[in-house]
Amino acid sequence: MGSLSQRISIAFTLVTLVSLGQVYAEPLNGSVSSSDKPSGHEQLIDGYYPAYPPTTPAAGQEDLVKRGEYLAKMGDCIACHTDGRSNKGPYAGGLAIETPFGTFYSPNITPDKETGIGKWTEQDFIRALKEGRDPQGRNYFPVFPYIYFSKISDDDARALYAYFMSIPAIHQENTPLGFPFGVPGARLSLWGWNMLFFFPDNSPIEYRNDQTPEWNRGKYIVDGLGHCSMCHTPLNLAGSPKQRYYLTGGFIDGFWAPNITKWGLESATHEEVVDVFKKDKLINNAGPVAGPMAEVNHDSLKYLTDADMMAIATYIKTVESEEPLGLPPSNAKPSLARGRLVYTTACVICHQNGEMSAPLIGDASNWYMRLNDSGLEGLYRHAIDGFNSMPPKGACVTCSDNDIISAVDYLLDESLTRAQARQIQTKSSENSPHHDEGKNPTKSEESSSLK
């Protein structure tokens, strides 16, 4: 477990994270209400996208700056470091970034010498990316994705530095951190966090000789500047990715970032994956890309070369991770008992908390309206195929169609009154293609309120 001092540091970190976690979730002192705060993706909602600035490369650095600009787009740096509502300018910071622990404000990373990074040396910049520390040696909060950026090569870090030194300097003061982040000593807990979750000595991505150059390039992008895991991997209570569930899906700004492993993309071709980036087209013709991913495409992925897009597809289609929402496969007939198991395993995250505007379990009026509008068969199809922001089968890749039917029946059974259920059941039976047969074979046989 390490030395006594290491054990004390780990214990201190865990106590700090747990005890302050409830405080972090509260509005910052003196700040505007949460409803007035711009979230990290309201630029997208408002239809505003930041424009990339012109560059003025130093003599002899034209190619280096061009490469750095490409890498900055790959890393989508502009999305967090630009506040579109304030018109401060690209990379001038100030964007409010909501996290489960509270609100952070992105810093100015233009080359302004007073308010930006204009006084930083190349080594200062590399240390920020690779060690998560500022020029004074203070730890950054991991809302800055240094655990991913630490994996890039020194040459790529130098190219990024050359690029950021070539963009227009904007004099814009950084927004001070509120309580508790701004309290003296608050960053000390990050030493423990880094000890537990950040291993810079192991960060560089090793080239795999048993894989193709395309595969290795894809892994370098996905695990490095692309920081795909930040959205597509579930986080633990301390805000660190659960590596055993690498790329199996997660929530971001009320949207589901889907499973992009071999299992989640099993039926998709490489070209279909590339079309997600290139054409804003969801796999299986499920509609246009929406939410945070649309912004990522606009600000970042659309600028990648076709070769890099294909490299990403090649890599992620080989990733084999444990499925966090997995269930033992079952082709049994639908039942409420099975529905309850499916619900508590794969559906509760959204339908208990209203994530992605999912109807809450027990909300009779909402379920009555949906069932009245779509019918029982329609609800089954929505749940199985996906509908609006809901992923197909609730992102449960091991669930059968019957499992999802069971879950829908369980949700209805827990939500509707018997009078509502009888009224809807009568209408559903009359409109069912199985009406003449006298029954609907897909309904849960044990359903109580749907009888």
CSV table of C-alpha atoms in Angstrom, one decimal:
chain,number,residue,atom,x,y,z
A,1,MET,CA,0.0,0.0,0.0
A,2,GLY,CA,3.0,2.3,0.2
A,3,SER,CA,4.7,4.3,3.0
A,4,LEU,CA,2.8,5.7,6.0
A,5,SER,CA,2.9,9.2,4.4
A,6,GLN,CA,1.3,7.8,1.2
A,7,ARG,CA,-1.5,6.1,3.2
A,8,ILE,CA,-2.2,9.3,5.1
A,9,SER,CA,-2.3,11.2,1.8
A,10,ILE,CA,-4.7,8.7,0.3
A,11,ALA,CA,-7.0,8.8,3.3
A,12,PHE,CA,-6.9,12.6,3.4
A,13,THR,CA,-7.8,12.7,-0.3
A,14,LEU,CA,-10.8,10.4,0.1
A,15,VAL,CA,-12.1,12.2,3.1
A,16,THR,CA,-11.7,15.5,1.4
A,17,LEU,CA,-13.4,14.4,-1.8
A,18,VAL,CA,-16.3,12.8,0.0
A,19,SER,CA,-16.9,15.6,2.6
A,20,LEU,CA,-16.5,18.4,0.2
A,21,GLY,CA,-18.4,16.7,-2.6
A,22,GLN,CA,-21.7,17.9,-1.2
A,23,VAL,CA,-20.4,21.4,-0.9
A,24,TYR,CA,-19.1,21.4,-4.4
A,25,ALA,CA,-22.6,20.6,-5.7
A,26,GLU,CA,-24.0,23.9,-4.2
A,27,PRO,CA,-24.0,27.2,-6.1
A,28,LEU,CA,-20.8,29.2,-5.7
A,29,ASN,CA,-21.0,32.1,-3.2
A,30,GLY,CA,-21.9,35.4,-4.9
A,31,SER,CA,-22.6,33.7,-8.2
A,32,VAL,CA,-25.6,33.8,-10.4
A,33,SER,CA,-28.3,31.2,-10.0
A,34,SER,CA,-27.7,27.9,-11.8
A,35,SER,CA,-30.5,28.7,-14.3
A,36,ASP,CA,-28.6,31.8,-15.4
A,37,LYS,CA,-25.2,30.3,-15.7
A,38,PRO,CA,-24.0,29.4,-19.2
A,39,SER,CA,-23.2,25.8,-19.3
A,40,GLY,CA,-20.2,24.3,-21.2
A,41,HIS,CA,-22.4,23.6,-24.2
A,42,GLU,CA,-24.8,26.6,-24.3
A,43,GLN,CA,-22.8,27.9,-27.2
A,44,LEU,CA,-24.2,25.0,-29.2
A,45,ILE,CA,-27.7,25.6,-27.9
A,46,ASP,CA,-27.5,29.3,-28.8
A,47,GLY,CA,-26.3,28.4,-32.3
A,48,TYR,CA,-23.0,30.1,-31.7
A,49,TYR,CA,-19.7,28.5,-32.6
A,50,PRO,CA,-16.4,30.2,-31.9
A,51,ALA,CA,-14.3,30.9,-34.9
A,52,TYR,CA,-10.7,29.9,-35.1
A,53,PRO,CA,-8.3,32.9,-34.9
A,54,PRO,CA,-5.7,33.9,-37.5
A,55,THR,CA,-2.1,33.1,-36.7
A,56,THR,CA,1.2,35.0,-37.0
A,57,PRO,CA,4.0,32.5,-36.9
A,58,ALA,CA,7.5,33.4,-35.9
A,59,ALA,CA,10.1,33.2,-38.7
A,60,GLY,CA,10.8,29.7,-39.6
A,61,GLN,CA,7.9,28.3,-37.6
A,62,GLU,CA,5.2,28.3,-40.3
A,63,ASP,CA,5.0,24.5,-40.6
A,64,LEU,CA,5.2,24.0,-36.8
A,65,VAL,CA,2.4,26.4,-36.2
A,66,LYS,CA,0.2,24.8,-38.9
A,67,ARG,CA,0.8,21.4,-37.2
A,68,GLY,CA,0.0,22.9,-33.8
A,69,GLU,CA,-3.3,24.4,-35.1
A,70,TYR,CA,-4.3,20.9,-36.4
A,71,LEU,CA,-3.5,19.4,-33.0
A,72,ALA,CA,-5.4,22.1,-31.1
A,73,LYS,CA,-8.4,21.3,-33.3
A,74,MET,CA,-7.9,17.6,-32.6
A,75,GLY,CA,-8.0,18.4,-28.8
A,76,ASP,CA,-11.0,20.7,-29.2
A,77,CYS,CA,-9.3,23.3,-26.9
A,78,ILE,CA,-11.5,26.1,-28.3
A,79,ALA,CA,-14.7,24.6,-26.9
A,80,CYS,CA,-13.7,25.1,-23.2
A,81,HIS,CA,-11.4,28.0,-23.5
A,82,THR,CA,-13.9,30.3,-25.3
A,83,ASP,CA,-16.9,32.0,-23.9
A,84,GLY,CA,-19.2,32.6,-26.8
A,85,ARG,CA,-21.7,34.6,-24.9
A,86,SER,CA,-19.2,37.3,-23.8
A,87,ASN,CA,-17.6,37.9,-27.1
A,88,LYS,CA,-14.2,37.9,-25.3
A,89,GLY,CA,-12.6,36.2,-28.3
A,90,PRO,CA,-11.2,32.8,-29.0
A,91,TYR,CA,-9.2,31.1,-26.3
A,92,ALA,CA,-9.7,34.1,-23.9
A,93,GLY,CA,-11.4,31.8,-21.4
A,94,GLY,CA,-14.2,32.6,-19.0
A,95,LEU,CA,-16.6,29.8,-20.0
A,96,ALA,CA,-18.5,28.4,-17.0
A,97,ILE,CA,-18.0,24.6,-16.9
A,98,GLU,CA,-20.5,22.7,-14.8
A,99,THR,CA,-19.3,19.6,-13.1
A,100,PRO,CA,-20.7,17.3,-10.4
A,101,PHE,CA,-18.4,19.0,-8.0
A,102,GLY,CA,-19.3,22.6,-8.9
A,103,THR,CA,-18.6,25.2,-11.4
A,104,PHE,CA,-15.1,26.0,-12.9
A,105,TYR,CA,-14.2,28.8,-15.3
A,106,SER,CA,-11.8,28.2,-18.1
A,107,PRO,CA,-8.6,30.3,-18.1
A,108,ASN,CA,-7.2,32.7,-20.8
A,109,ILE,CA,-4.7,30.8,-22.9
A,110,THR,CA,-3.9,33.5,-25.5
A,111,PRO,CA,-0.3,34.9,-25.5
A,112,ASP,CA,-1.3,38.0,-23.5
A,113,LYS,CA,1.6,38.5,-21.0
A,114,GLU,CA,-0.6,39.8,-18.2
A,115,THR,CA,-3.7,37.7,-18.2
A,116,GLY,CA,-2.8,34.8,-20.5
A,117,ILE,CA,0.1,32.5,-21.0
A,118,GLY,CA,2.4,35.0,-22.8
A,119,LYS,CA,5.1,34.7,-20.2
A,120,TRP,CA,5.1,30.9,-20.2
A,121,THR,CA,8.2,29.1,-21.5
A,122,GLU,CA,7.9,26.1,-23.8
A,123,GLN,CA,8.8,23.9,-20.8
A,124,ASP,CA,6.0,25.6,-18.7
A,125,PHE,CA,3.5,24.7,-21.4
A,126,ILE,CA,4.8,21.1,-21.6
A,127,ARG,CA,4.6,20.7,-17.9
A,128,ALA,CA,1.0,21.9,-17.8
A,129,LEU,CA,0.0,19.2,-20.4
A,130,LYS,CA,2.1,16.4,-19.1
A,131,GLU,CA,2.2,16.9,-15.3
A,132,GLY,CA,-1.0,18.9,-14.7
A,133,ARG,CA,0.9,21.8,-13.0
A,134,ASP,CA,1.2,25.5,-13.6
A,135,PRO,CA,4.5,27.4,-13.9
A,136,GLN,CA,4.5,27.9,-10.1
A,137,GLY,CA,4.1,24.1,-9.6
A,138,ARG,CA,0.5,24.2,-8.4
A,139,ASN,CA,-1.8,21.4,-9.4
A,140,TYR,CA,-4.6,21.9,-11.9
A,141,PHE,CA,-8.0,20.6,-11.1
A,142,PRO,CA,-8.7,17.5,-13.4
A,143,VAL,CA,-11.5,19.3,-15.1
A,144,PHE,CA,-8.5,20.2,-17.3
A,145,PRO,CA,-7.9,16.9,-19.0
A,146,TYR,CA,-4.2,16.6,-18.3
A,147,ILE,CA,-4.6,12.9,-17.6
A,148,TYR,CA,-5.2,12.5,-21.4
A,149,PHE,CA,-2.9,15.3,-22.7
A,150,SER,CA,0.0,13.8,-20.8
A,151,LYS,CA,0.0,11.0,-23.3
A,152,ILE,CA,1.0,13.1,-26.3
A,153,SER,CA,4.6,13.3,-27.6
A,154,ASP,CA,6.9,16.2,-26.6
A,155,ASP,CA,7.1,17.1,-30.3
A,156,ASP,CA,3.3,17.5,-30.5
A,157,ALA,CA,3.4,19.6,-27.2
A,158,ARG,CA,6.0,21.9,-28.8
A,159,ALA,CA,3.8,22.3,-31.9
A,160,LEU,CA,0.9,23.3,-29.7
A,161,TYR,CA,3.0,25.8,-27.8
A,162,ALA,CA,4.1,27.4,-31.1
A,163,TYR,CA,0.5,27.6,-32.2
A,164,PHE,CA,-0.8,29.3,-29.0
A,165,MET,CA,2.1,31.8,-29.1
A,166,SER,CA,1.1,32.7,-32.7
A,167,ILE,CA,-2.6,33.6,-32.1
A,168,PRO,CA,-3.8,37.1,-31.1
A,169,ALA,CA,-3.2,38.1,-27.5
A,170,ILE,CA,-6.4,39.1,-25.7
A,171,HIS,CA,-6.2,41.0,-22.4
A,172,GLN,CA,-9.0,39.3,-20.4
A,173,GLU,CA,-8.7,38.7,-16.7
A,174,ASN,CA,-9.5,35.2,-15.5
A,175,THR,CA,-12.6,34.5,-13.4
A,176,PRO,CA,-11.5,33.8,-9.8
A,177,LEU,CA,-12.4,30.4,-8.4
A,178,GLY,CA,-15.2,30.5,-5.8
A,179,PHE,CA,-15.6,28.5,-2.6
A,180,PRO,CA,-14.3,25.9,-2.0
A,181,PHE,CA,-11.9,25.8,-5.0
A,182,GLY,CA,-10.4,29.2,-4.3
A,183,VAL,CA,-9.7,28.5,-0.6
A,184,PRO,CA,-6.0,28.5,0.2
A,185,GLY,CA,-4.7,25.0,0.3
A,186,ALA,CA,-7.7,23.6,-1.7
A,187,ARG,CA,-5.3,22.3,-4.3
A,188,LEU,CA,-3.3,20.3,-1.8
A,189,SER,CA,-5.9,17.5,-2.0
A,190,LEU,CA,-5.0,17.1,-5.6
A,191,TRP,CA,-1.7,15.6,-4.7
A,192,GLY,CA,-3.7,12.7,-3.3
A,193,TRP,CA,-6.0,12.6,-6.3
A,194,ASN,CA,-3.0,12.4,-8.6
A,195,MET,CA,-1.5,9.7,-6.5
A,196,LEU,CA,-4.6,7.6,-6.9
A,197,PHE,CA,-5.6,8.3,-10.5
A,198,PHE,CA,-2.8,10.0,-12.4
A,199,PHE,CA,0.4,8.1,-13.4
A,200,PRO,CA,2.4,10.4,-15.7
A,201,ASP,CA,5.4,8.0,-15.8
A,202,ASN,CA,3.2,5.5,-17.5
A,203,SER,CA,1.4,8.0,-19.7
A,204,PRO,CA,3.2,8.0,-23.1
A,205,ILE,CA,1.3,5.7,-25.4
A,206,GLU,CA,3.5,2.8,-26.4
A,207,TYR,CA,3.6,1.7,-30.1
A,208,ARG,CA,2.2,-1.8,-30.5
A,209,ASN,CA,4.2,-3.7,-33.0
A,210,ASP,CA,1.5,-6.4,-33.2
A,211,GLN,CA,-1.0,-3.8,-34.5
A,212,THR,CA,-1.1,-1.7,-37.7
A,213,PRO,CA,0.1,1.8,-38.0
A,214,GLU,CA,-3.5,2.9,-38.5
A,215,TRP,CA,-4.5,1.2,-35.2
A,216,ASN,CA,-1.7,2.8,-33.3
A,217,ARG,CA,-2.5,6.2,-34.7
A,218,GLY,CA,-6.2,5.8,-33.7
A,219,LYS,CA,-5.2,4.8,-30.1
A,220,TYR,CA,-2.9,7.9,-29.9
A,221,ILE,CA,-5.7,10.2,-30.9
A,222,VAL,CA,-8.5,8.6,-28.8
A,223,ASP,CA,-6.4,8.3,-25.6
A,224,GLY,CA,-4.5,11.5,-26.0
A,225,LEU,CA,-5.7,14.8,-27.5
A,226,GLY,CA,-9.1,13.4,-28.4
A,227,HIS,CA,-9.7,12.6,-24.7
A,228,CYS,CA,-12.7,10.5,-25.9
A,229,SER,CA,-12.8,8.7,-22.5
A,230,MET,CA,-13.7,11.9,-20.7
A,231,CYS,CA,-17.3,11.6,-22.1
A,232,HIS,CA,-17.5,7.9,-23.2
A,233,THR,CA,-16.3,6.3,-20.0
A,234,PRO,CA,-18.3,6.3,-16.7
A,235,LEU,CA,-16.6,8.1,-13.8
A,236,ASN,CA,-16.2,7.1,-10.2
A,237,LEU,CA,-17.2,9.2,-7.2
A,238,ALA,CA,-13.9,11.1,-7.4
A,239,GLY,CA,-14.4,12.1,-11.0
A,240,SER,CA,-11.8,9.6,-12.4
A,241,PRO,CA,-12.7,7.3,-15.3
A,242,LYS,CA,-13.5,3.7,-14.5
A,243,GLN,CA,-10.9,2.0,-16.7
A,244,ARG,CA,-12.5,-1.4,-16.6
A,245,TYR,CA,-15.5,0.2,-18.4
A,246,TYR,CA,-13.3,2.1,-20.8
A,247,LEU,CA,-15.4,3.7,-23.6
A,248,THR,CA,-18.5,1.8,-22.7
A,249,GLY,CA,-20.6,5.0,-22.4
A,250,GLY,CA,-21.4,7.8,-19.9
A,251,PHE,CA,-23.5,10.9,-19.4
A,252,ILE,CA,-22.4,14.5,-20.5
A,253,ASP,CA,-24.6,17.5,-20.1
A,254,GLY,CA,-27.8,15.4,-19.9
A,255,PHE,CA,-26.9,13.4,-23.0
A,256,TRP,CA,-25.8,9.8,-23.3
A,257,ALA,CA,-22.4,9.3,-24.8
A,258,PRO,CA,-22.8,5.8,-26.2
A,259,ASN,CA,-20.7,2.7,-26.0
A,260,ILE,CA,-18.0,3.0,-28.7
A,261,THR,CA,-16.2,-0.2,-28.0
A,262,LYS,CA,-16.1,-3.3,-30.2
A,263,TRP,CA,-19.4,-4.4,-28.5
A,264,GLY,CA,-21.2,-1.1,-29.0
A,265,LEU,CA,-20.0,-0.7,-32.7
A,266,GLU,CA,-20.3,-4.4,-33.6
A,267,SER,CA,-22.8,-3.9,-36.4
A,268,ALA,CA,-21.3,-0.6,-37.7
A,269,THR,CA,-18.8,-0.4,-40.6
A,270,HIS,CA,-15.7,1.7,-40.4
A,271,GLU,CA,-17.3,4.1,-42.9
A,272,GLU,CA,-20.4,4.5,-40.7
A,273,VAL,CA,-18.3,5.4,-37.8
A,274,VAL,CA,-16.4,8.0,-39.9
A,275,ASP,CA,-19.7,9.4,-41.1
A,276,VAL,CA,-20.6,10.3,-37.5
A,277,PHE,CA,-17.6,12.7,-37.5
A,278,LYS,CA,-17.8,13.8,-41.1
A,279,LYS,CA,-21.5,14.0,-41.9
A,280,ASP,CA,-23.1,14.4,-38.4
A,281,LYS,CA,-24.9,11.2,-39.2
A,282,LEU,CA,-25.7,8.7,-36.4
A,283,ILE,CA,-25.1,5.0,-37.0
A,284,ASN,CA,-28.0,2.9,-38.4
A,285,ASN,CA,-29.6,6.1,-39.8
A,286,ALA,CA,-30.7,7.0,-36.3
A,287,GLY,CA,-30.8,10.7,-37.1
A,288,PRO,CA,-28.4,13.6,-36.9
A,289,VAL,CA,-25.8,13.9,-34.2
A,290,ALA,CA,-27.0,16.2,-31.4
A,291,GLY,CA,-25.9,17.6,-28.1
A,292,PRO,CA,-22.3,17.9,-27.0
A,293,MET,CA,-21.1,15.5,-29.8
A,294,ALA,CA,-22.4,18.0,-32.4
A,295,GLU,CA,-20.2,20.6,-30.9
A,296,VAL,CA,-17.2,18.3,-30.9
A,297,ASN,CA,-17.8,17.5,-34.5
A,298,HIS,CA,-18.1,21.2,-35.5
A,299,ASP,CA,-15.1,22.4,-33.5
A,300,SER,CA,-12.9,19.4,-33.7
A,301,LEU,CA,-13.5,16.2,-35.5
A,302,LYS,CA,-14.6,17.7,-38.9
A,303,TYR,CA,-11.1,19.2,-39.2
A,304,LEU,CA,-9.3,15.8,-39.0
A,305,THR,CA,-7.9,14.2,-42.1
A,306,ASP,CA,-9.8,11.2,-43.6
A,307,ALA,CA,-6.9,9.0,-42.5
A,308,ASP,CA,-7.1,10.1,-38.9
A,309,MET,CA,-10.9,9.6,-38.8
A,310,MET,CA,-10.4,6.1,-40.2
A,311,ALA,CA,-7.7,5.5,-37.6
A,312,ILE,CA,-10.1,6.3,-34.8
A,313,ALA,CA,-12.7,4.0,-36.2
A,314,THR,CA,-10.1,1.2,-36.6
A,315,TYR,CA,-9.0,1.5,-33.1
A,316,ILE,CA,-12.3,1.8,-31.2
A,317,LYS,CA,-13.8,-1.1,-33.1
A,318,THR,CA,-11.2,-3.4,-31.4
A,319,VAL,CA,-11.6,-2.2,-27.8
A,320,GLU,CA,-12.9,-4.9,-25.5
A,321,SER,CA,-14.1,-3.6,-22.2
A,322,GLU,CA,-16.4,-4.9,-19.5
A,323,GLU,CA,-20.0,-3.9,-20.1
A,324,PRO,CA,-21.2,-2.0,-17.0
A,325,LEU,CA,-24.8,-2.3,-18.0
A,326,GLY,CA,-24.6,-6.0,-18.9
A,327,LEU,CA,-27.1,-8.7,-18.1
A,328,PRO,CA,-26.8,-12.4,-18.5
A,329,PRO,CA,-28.3,-13.1,-21.9
A,330,SER,CA,-31.8,-14.3,-21.8
A,331,ASN,CA,-34.4,-15.1,-24.5
A,332,ALA,CA,-37.1,-15.9,-22.0
A,333,LYS,CA,-40.6,-14.6,-22.5
A,334,PRO,CA,-41.2,-11.0,-21.2
A,335,SER,CA,-42.1,-10.9,-17.5
A,336,LEU,CA,-42.3,-8.2,-14.8
A,337,ALA,CA,-39.7,-10.0,-12.7
A,338,ARG,CA,-37.2,-9.8,-15.6
A,339,GLY,CA,-38.4,-6.2,-16.3
A,340,ARG,CA,-37.5,-5.2,-12.8
A,341,LEU,CA,-34.0,-6.7,-13.1
A,342,VAL,CA,-33.5,-4.9,-16.5
A,343,TYR,CA,-34.8,-1.7,-15.1
A,344,THR,CA,-32.5,-1.7,-12.0
A,345,THR,CA,-29.5,-2.7,-14.1
A,346,ALA,CA,-29.8,-0.6,-17.3
A,347,CYS,CA,-32.7,1.9,-17.0
A,348,VAL,CA,-32.7,3.3,-13.5
A,349,ILE,CA,-29.9,5.9,-14.2
A,350,CYS,CA,-32.2,7.9,-16.6
A,351,HIS,CA,-35.7,7.0,-15.5
A,352,GLN,CA,-35.1,7.5,-11.8
A,353,ASN,CA,-33.4,10.9,-12.2
A,354,GLY,CA,-34.9,12.3,-15.4
A,355,GLU,CA,-31.6,12.3,-17.3
A,356,MET,CA,-32.0,13.2,-21.0
A,357,SER,CA,-35.6,14.2,-20.2
A,358,ALA,CA,-36.5,10.5,-19.7
A,359,PRO,CA,-40.0,10.0,-18.1
A,360,LEU,CA,-39.6,9.3,-14.4
A,361,ILE,CA,-40.8,6.0,-13.0
A,362,GLY,CA,-44.0,6.7,-11.1
A,363,ASP,CA,-45.0,9.8,-13.2
A,364,ALA,CA,-48.4,8.6,-14.2
A,365,SER,CA,-49.4,11.6,-16.3
A,366,ASN,CA,-46.2,11.5,-18.4
A,367,TRP,CA,-46.5,7.8,-19.1
A,368,TYR,CA,-50.2,8.0,-19.8
A,369,MET,CA,-49.5,10.7,-22.3
A,370,ARG,CA,-46.7,8.8,-24.0
A,371,LEU,CA,-48.7,5.5,-24.1
A,372,ASN,CA,-51.8,7.3,-25.4
A,373,ASP,CA,-49.8,9.0,-28.2
A,374,SER,CA,-47.6,6.0,-29.3
A,375,GLY,CA,-49.5,3.0,-28.1
A,376,LEU,CA,-47.9,0.0,-26.4
A,377,GLU,CA,-46.3,-1.3,-29.6
A,378,GLY,CA,-44.9,2.2,-30.2
A,379,LEU,CA,-43.3,2.4,-26.8
A,380,TYR,CA,-41.7,-1.0,-27.3
A,381,ARG,CA,-40.2,0.1,-30.6
A,382,HIS,CA,-39.0,3.4,-29.2
A,383,ALA,CA,-37.2,1.5,-26.4
A,384,ILE,CA,-35.7,-1.1,-28.6
A,385,ASP,CA,-34.7,1.0,-31.6
A,386,GLY,CA,-33.9,4.3,-29.7
A,387,PHE,CA,-35.9,7.5,-29.8
A,388,ASN,CA,-34.8,11.1,-29.6
A,389,SER,CA,-32.0,11.2,-27.0
A,390,MET,CA,-32.6,7.6,-25.8
A,391,PRO,CA,-30.0,5.2,-27.1
A,392,PRO,CA,-31.3,1.8,-28.5
A,393,LYS,CA,-32.1,-0.6,-25.7
A,394,GLY,CA,-31.0,2.1,-23.2
A,395,ALA,CA,-27.4,1.3,-24.2
A,396,CYS,CA,-27.6,-2.2,-22.8
A,397,VAL,CA,-25.8,-4.1,-25.5
A,398,THR,CA,-26.5,-7.5,-23.8
A,399,CYS,CA,-30.3,-7.0,-23.5
A,400,SER,CA,-32.6,-8.9,-25.8
A,401,ASP,CA,-35.7,-7.4,-27.3
A,402,ASN,CA,-37.8,-9.3,-24.8
A,403,ASP,CA,-35.7,-7.8,-22.0
A,404,ILE,CA,-36.6,-4.3,-23.1
A,405,ILE,CA,-40.2,-5.2,-23.5
A,406,SER,CA,-40.1,-6.5,-19.9
A,407,ALA,CA,-38.6,-3.2,-18.8
A,408,VAL,CA,-41.2,-1.1,-20.5
A,409,ASP,CA,-44.0,-3.2,-19.0
A,410,TYR,CA,-42.4,-2.9,-15.5
A,411,LEU,CA,-42.1,0.9,-15.9
A,412,LEU,CA,-45.8,1.1,-16.9
A,413,ASP,CA,-46.8,-1.2,-14.1
A,414,GLU,CA,-45.0,1.0,-11.6
A,415,SER,CA,-46.3,4.3,-13.0
A,416,LEU,CA,-49.9,4.0,-14.2
A,417,THR,CA,-53.1,3.7,-12.1
A,418,ARG,CA,-55.2,0.7,-12.9
A,419,ALA,CA,-57.9,3.0,-14.5
A,420,GLN,CA,-55.4,4.5,-16.8
A,421,ALA,CA,-53.9,1.1,-17.7
A,422,ARG,CA,-57.4,-0.4,-18.5
A,423,GLN,CA,-58.2,2.6,-20.7
A,424,ILE,CA,-55.0,2.4,-22.6
A,425,GLN,CA,-55.0,-1.3,-22.8
A,426,THR,CA,-58.5,-1.2,-24.5
A,427,LYS,CA,-57.2,1.3,-27.0
A,428,SER,CA,-54.0,-0.6,-27.6
A,429,SER,CA,-55.7,-3.9,-28.1
A,430,GLU,CA,-58.1,-2.5,-30.6
A,431,ASN,CA,-55.2,-1.0,-32.6
A,432,SER,CA,-52.9,-4.0,-32.2
A,433,PRO,CA,-52.1,-6.1,-35.3
A,434,HIS,CA,-52.8,-9.1,-33.0
A,435,HIS,CA,-56.3,-7.9,-32.0
A,436,ASP,CA,-58.0,-10.5,-34.2
A,437,GLU,CA,-55.9,-13.2,-32.5
A,438,GLY,CA,-57.2,-12.2,-29.2
A,439,LYS,CA,-53.9,-11.2,-27.6
A,440,ASN,CA,-50.7,-9.3,-28.0
A,441,PRO,CA,-47.9,-11.9,-27.7
A,442,THR,CA,-45.2,-9.4,-26.8
A,443,LYS,CA,-46.8,-8.2,-23.5
A,444,SER,CA,-45.4,-9.4,-20.2
A,445,GLU,CA,-47.4,-12.4,-19.1
A,446,GLU,CA,-47.2,-11.4,-15.5
A,447,SER,CA,-48.2,-7.8,-16.0
A,448,SER,CA,-50.7,-6.7,-13.4
A,449,SER,CA,-51.8,-3.1,-14.3
A,450,LEU,CA,-51.7,-3.8,-18.0
A,451,LYS,CA,-54.3,-6.6,-17.8
